[in-house]
PDB file of C-alpha atoms and ligand atoms in Angstrom:
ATOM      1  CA  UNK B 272      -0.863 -16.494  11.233  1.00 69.00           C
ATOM      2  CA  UNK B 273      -1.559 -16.562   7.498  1.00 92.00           C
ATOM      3  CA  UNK B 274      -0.596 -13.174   6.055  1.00 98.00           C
ATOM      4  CA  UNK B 275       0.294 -13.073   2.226  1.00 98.00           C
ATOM      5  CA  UNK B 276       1.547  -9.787   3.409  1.00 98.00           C
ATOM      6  CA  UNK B 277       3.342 -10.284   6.568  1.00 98.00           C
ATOM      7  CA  UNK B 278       5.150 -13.458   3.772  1.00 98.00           C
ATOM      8  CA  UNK B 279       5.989 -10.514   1.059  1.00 98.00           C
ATOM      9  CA  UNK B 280       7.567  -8.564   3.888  1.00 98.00           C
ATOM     10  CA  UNK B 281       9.606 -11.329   5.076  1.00 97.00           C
ATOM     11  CA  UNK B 282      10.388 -12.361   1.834  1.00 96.00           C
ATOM     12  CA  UNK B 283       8.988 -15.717   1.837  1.00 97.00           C
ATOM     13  CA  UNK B 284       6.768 -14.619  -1.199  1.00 97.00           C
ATOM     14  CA  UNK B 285       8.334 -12.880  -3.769  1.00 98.00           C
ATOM     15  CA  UNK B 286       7.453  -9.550  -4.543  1.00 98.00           C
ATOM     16  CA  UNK B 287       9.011  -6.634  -6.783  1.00 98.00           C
ATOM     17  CA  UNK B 288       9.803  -4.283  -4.224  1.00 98.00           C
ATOM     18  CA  UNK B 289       9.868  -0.377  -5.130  1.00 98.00           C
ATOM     19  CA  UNK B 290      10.885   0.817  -1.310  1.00 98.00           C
ATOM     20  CA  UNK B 291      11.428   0.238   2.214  1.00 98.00           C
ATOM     21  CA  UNK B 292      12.476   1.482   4.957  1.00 98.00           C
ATOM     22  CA  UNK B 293      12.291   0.938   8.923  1.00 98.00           C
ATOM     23  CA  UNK B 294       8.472   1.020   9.026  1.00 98.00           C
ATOM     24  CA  UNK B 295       7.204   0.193   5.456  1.00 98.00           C
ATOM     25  CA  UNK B 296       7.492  -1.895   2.214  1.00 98.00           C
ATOM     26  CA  UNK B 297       5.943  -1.019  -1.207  1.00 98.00           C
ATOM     27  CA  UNK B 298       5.891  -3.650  -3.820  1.00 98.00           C
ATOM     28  CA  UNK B 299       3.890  -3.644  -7.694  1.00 98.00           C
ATOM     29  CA  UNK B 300       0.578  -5.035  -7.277  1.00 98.00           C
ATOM     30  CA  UNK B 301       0.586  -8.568  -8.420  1.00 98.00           C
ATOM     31  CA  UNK B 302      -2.696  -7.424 -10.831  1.00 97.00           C
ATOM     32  CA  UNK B 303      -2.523  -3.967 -11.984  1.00 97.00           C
ATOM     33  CA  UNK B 304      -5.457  -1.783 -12.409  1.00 95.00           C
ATOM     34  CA  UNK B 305      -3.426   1.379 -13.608  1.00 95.00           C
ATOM     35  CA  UNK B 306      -0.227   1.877 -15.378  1.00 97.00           C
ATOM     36  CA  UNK B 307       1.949   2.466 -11.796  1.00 98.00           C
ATOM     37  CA  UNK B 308      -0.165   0.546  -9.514  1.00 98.00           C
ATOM     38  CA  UNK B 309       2.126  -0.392  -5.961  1.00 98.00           C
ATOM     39  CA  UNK B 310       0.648  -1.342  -2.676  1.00 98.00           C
ATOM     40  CA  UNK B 311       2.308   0.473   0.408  1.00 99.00           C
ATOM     41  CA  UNK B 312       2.162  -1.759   3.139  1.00 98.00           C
ATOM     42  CA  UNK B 313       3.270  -0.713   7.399  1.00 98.00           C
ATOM     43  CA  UNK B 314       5.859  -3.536   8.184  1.00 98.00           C
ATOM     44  CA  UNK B 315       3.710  -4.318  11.138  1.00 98.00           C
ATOM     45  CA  UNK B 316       0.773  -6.590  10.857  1.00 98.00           C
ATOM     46  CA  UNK B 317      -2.610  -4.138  11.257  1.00 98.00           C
ATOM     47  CA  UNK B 318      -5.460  -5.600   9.809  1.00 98.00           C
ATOM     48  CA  UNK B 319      -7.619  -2.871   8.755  1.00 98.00           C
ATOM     49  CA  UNK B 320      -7.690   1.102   8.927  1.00 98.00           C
ATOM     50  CA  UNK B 321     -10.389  -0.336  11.732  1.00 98.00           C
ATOM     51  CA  UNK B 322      -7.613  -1.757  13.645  1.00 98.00           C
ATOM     52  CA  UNK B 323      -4.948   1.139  13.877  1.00 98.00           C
ATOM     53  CA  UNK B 324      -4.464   2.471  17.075  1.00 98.00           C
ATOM     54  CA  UNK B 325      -2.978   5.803  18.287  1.00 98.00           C
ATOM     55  CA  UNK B 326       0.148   3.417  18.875  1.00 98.00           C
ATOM     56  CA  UNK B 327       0.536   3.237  14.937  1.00 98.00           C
ATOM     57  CA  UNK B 328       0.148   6.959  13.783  1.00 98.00           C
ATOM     58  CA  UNK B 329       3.759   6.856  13.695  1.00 98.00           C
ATOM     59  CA  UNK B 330       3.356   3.997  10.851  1.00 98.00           C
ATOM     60  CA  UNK B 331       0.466   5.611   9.223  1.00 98.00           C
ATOM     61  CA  UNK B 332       2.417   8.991   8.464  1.00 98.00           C
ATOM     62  CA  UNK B 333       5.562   6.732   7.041  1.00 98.00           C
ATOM     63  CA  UNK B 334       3.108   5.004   4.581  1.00 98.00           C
ATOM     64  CA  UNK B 335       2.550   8.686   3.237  1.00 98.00           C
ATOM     65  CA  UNK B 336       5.949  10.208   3.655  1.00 98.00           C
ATOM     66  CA  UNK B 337       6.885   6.661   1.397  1.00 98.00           C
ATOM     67  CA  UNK B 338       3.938   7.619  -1.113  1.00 98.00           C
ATOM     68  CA  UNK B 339       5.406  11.094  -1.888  1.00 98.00           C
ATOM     69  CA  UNK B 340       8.855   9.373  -2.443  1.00 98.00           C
ATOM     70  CA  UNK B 341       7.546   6.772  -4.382  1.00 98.00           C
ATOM     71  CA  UNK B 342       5.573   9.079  -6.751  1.00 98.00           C
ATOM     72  CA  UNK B 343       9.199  11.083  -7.240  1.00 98.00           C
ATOM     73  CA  UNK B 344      11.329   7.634  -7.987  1.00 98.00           C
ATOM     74  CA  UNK B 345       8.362   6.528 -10.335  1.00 98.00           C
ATOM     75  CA  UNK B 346       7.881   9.784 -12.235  1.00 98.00           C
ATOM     76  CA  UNK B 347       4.522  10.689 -11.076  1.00 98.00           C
ATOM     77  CA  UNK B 348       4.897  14.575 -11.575  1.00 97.00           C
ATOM     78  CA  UNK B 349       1.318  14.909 -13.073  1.00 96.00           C
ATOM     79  CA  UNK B 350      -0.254  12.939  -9.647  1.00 97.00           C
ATOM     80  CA  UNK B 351      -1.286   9.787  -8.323  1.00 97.00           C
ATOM     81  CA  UNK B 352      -4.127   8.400  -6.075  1.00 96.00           C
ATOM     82  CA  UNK B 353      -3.747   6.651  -2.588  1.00 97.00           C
ATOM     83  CA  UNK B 354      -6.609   4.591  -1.902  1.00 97.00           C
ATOM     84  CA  UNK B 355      -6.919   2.046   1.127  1.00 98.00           C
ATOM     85  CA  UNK B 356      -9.734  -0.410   0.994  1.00 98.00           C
ATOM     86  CA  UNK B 357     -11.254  -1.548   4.623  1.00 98.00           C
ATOM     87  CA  UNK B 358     -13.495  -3.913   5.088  1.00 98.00           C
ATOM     88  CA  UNK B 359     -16.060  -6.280   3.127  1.00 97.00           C
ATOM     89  CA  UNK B 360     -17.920  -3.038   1.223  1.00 97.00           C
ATOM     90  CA  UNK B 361     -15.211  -2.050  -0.159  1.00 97.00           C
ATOM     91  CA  UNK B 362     -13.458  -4.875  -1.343  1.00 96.00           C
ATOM     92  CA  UNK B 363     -11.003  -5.775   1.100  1.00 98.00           C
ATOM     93  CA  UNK B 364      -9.379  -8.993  -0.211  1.00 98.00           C
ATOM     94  CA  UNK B 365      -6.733  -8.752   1.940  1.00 98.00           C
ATOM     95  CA  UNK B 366      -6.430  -8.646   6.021  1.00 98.00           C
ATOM     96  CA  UNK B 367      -3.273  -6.626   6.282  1.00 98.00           C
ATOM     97  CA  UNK B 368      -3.516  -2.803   5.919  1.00 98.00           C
ATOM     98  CA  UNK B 369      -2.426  -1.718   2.840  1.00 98.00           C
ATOM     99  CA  UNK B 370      -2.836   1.461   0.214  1.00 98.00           C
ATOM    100  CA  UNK B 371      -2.702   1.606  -3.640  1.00 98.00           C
ATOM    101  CA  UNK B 372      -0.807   3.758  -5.153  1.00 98.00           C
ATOM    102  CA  UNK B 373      -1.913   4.922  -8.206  1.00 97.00           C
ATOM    103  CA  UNK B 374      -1.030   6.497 -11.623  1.00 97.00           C
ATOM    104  CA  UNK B 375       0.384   6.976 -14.680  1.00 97.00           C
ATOM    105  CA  UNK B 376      -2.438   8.158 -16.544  1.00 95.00           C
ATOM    106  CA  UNK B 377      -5.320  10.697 -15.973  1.00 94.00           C
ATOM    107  CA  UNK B 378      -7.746   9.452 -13.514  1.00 93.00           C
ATOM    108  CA  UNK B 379     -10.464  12.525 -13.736  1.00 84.00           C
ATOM    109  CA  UNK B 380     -12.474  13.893 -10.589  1.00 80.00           C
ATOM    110  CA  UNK B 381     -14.068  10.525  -9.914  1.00 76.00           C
ATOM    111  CA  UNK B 382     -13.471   8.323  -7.227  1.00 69.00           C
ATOM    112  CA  UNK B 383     -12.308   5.629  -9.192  1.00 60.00           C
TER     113      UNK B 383
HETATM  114  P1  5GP D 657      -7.528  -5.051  -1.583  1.00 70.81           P
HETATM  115  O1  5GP D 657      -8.597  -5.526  -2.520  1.00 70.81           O
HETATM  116  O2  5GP D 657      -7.466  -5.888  -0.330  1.00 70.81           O
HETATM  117  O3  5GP D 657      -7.619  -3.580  -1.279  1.00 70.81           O
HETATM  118  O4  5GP D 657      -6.173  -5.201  -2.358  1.00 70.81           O
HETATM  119  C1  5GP D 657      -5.400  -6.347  -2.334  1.00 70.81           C
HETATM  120  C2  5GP D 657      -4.463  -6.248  -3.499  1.00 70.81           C
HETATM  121  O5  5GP D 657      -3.408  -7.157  -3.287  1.00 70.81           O
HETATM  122  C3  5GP D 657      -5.086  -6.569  -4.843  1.00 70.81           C
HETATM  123  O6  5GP D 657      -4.969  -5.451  -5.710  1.00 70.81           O
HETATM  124  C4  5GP D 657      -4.289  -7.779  -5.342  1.00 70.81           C
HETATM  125  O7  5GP D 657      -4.038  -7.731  -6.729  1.00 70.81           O
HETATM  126  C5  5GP D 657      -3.010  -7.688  -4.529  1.00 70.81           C
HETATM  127  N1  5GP D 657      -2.392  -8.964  -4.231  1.00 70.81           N
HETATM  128  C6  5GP D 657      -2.981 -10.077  -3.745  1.00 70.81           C
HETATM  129  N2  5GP D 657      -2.076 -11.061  -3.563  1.00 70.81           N
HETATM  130  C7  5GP D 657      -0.888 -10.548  -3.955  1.00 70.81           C
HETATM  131  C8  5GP D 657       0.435 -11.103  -4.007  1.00 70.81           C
HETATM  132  O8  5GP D 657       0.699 -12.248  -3.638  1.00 70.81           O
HETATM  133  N3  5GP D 657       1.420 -10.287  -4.474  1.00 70.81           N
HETATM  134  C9  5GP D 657       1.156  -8.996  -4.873  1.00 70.81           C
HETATM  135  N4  5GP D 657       2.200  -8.288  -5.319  1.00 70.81           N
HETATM  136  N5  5GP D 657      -0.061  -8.457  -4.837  1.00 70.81           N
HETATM  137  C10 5GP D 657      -1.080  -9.218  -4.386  1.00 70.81           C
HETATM  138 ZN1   ZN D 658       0.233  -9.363   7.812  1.00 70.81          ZN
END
């Protein structure tokens, strides 16, 4: 299987890595759209928030227990955004399940 993902996990594709633990790695977003811009990825290969199962709600809480320690490490006091892209409409690029975490600067109330 072809995961750029499942590679920057294993570290077969390098990656600067901000966390990890048993379930999850974060690493800086090879393109950043925002000052603090890390992708928080479940050690396990799930393709999509279409393709979690009640099997990996375990994982799903760890990605946002790792997002609130994250935010603390990186100095996010003021707040951050989590957003997970699935599927073709909303720009999915890639096939493993991932979130952006986001901040550094104000955002405002819009979604993006
Ligand atoms: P998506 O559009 O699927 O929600 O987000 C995929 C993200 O992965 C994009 O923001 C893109 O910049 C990032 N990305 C793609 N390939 C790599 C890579 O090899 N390394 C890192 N660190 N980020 C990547
Ligand atoms: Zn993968």
């Amino acid at each position: 299987m072809d995961c750029i993902f499942c590679e920057i996990i294993k570290g077969n594709i390098p990656s600067t890595k901000v966390y990890e633990d048993d379930f999850v790695t974060a690493f800086n977003d090879l393109n950043p759209q925002m000052p603090v811009h890390v992708l928080i990825v479940p050690k396990k290969h799930i393709a999509s928030c279409n393709d979690i199962t009640e099997d990996d709600a375990l994982i799903v809480g760890k990605v946002f227990l790792a997002a609130k320690e994250i935010a603390k490490k990186l100095g996010l006091d003021n707040g951050y955004r989590i957003i997970n892209n699935c599927g073709k409409d909303a720009g999915q690029t890639v096939g493993h399940l991932h979130f952006h975490l986001l901040g550094g600067k104000t955002m405002g109330e819009k979604i993006i």
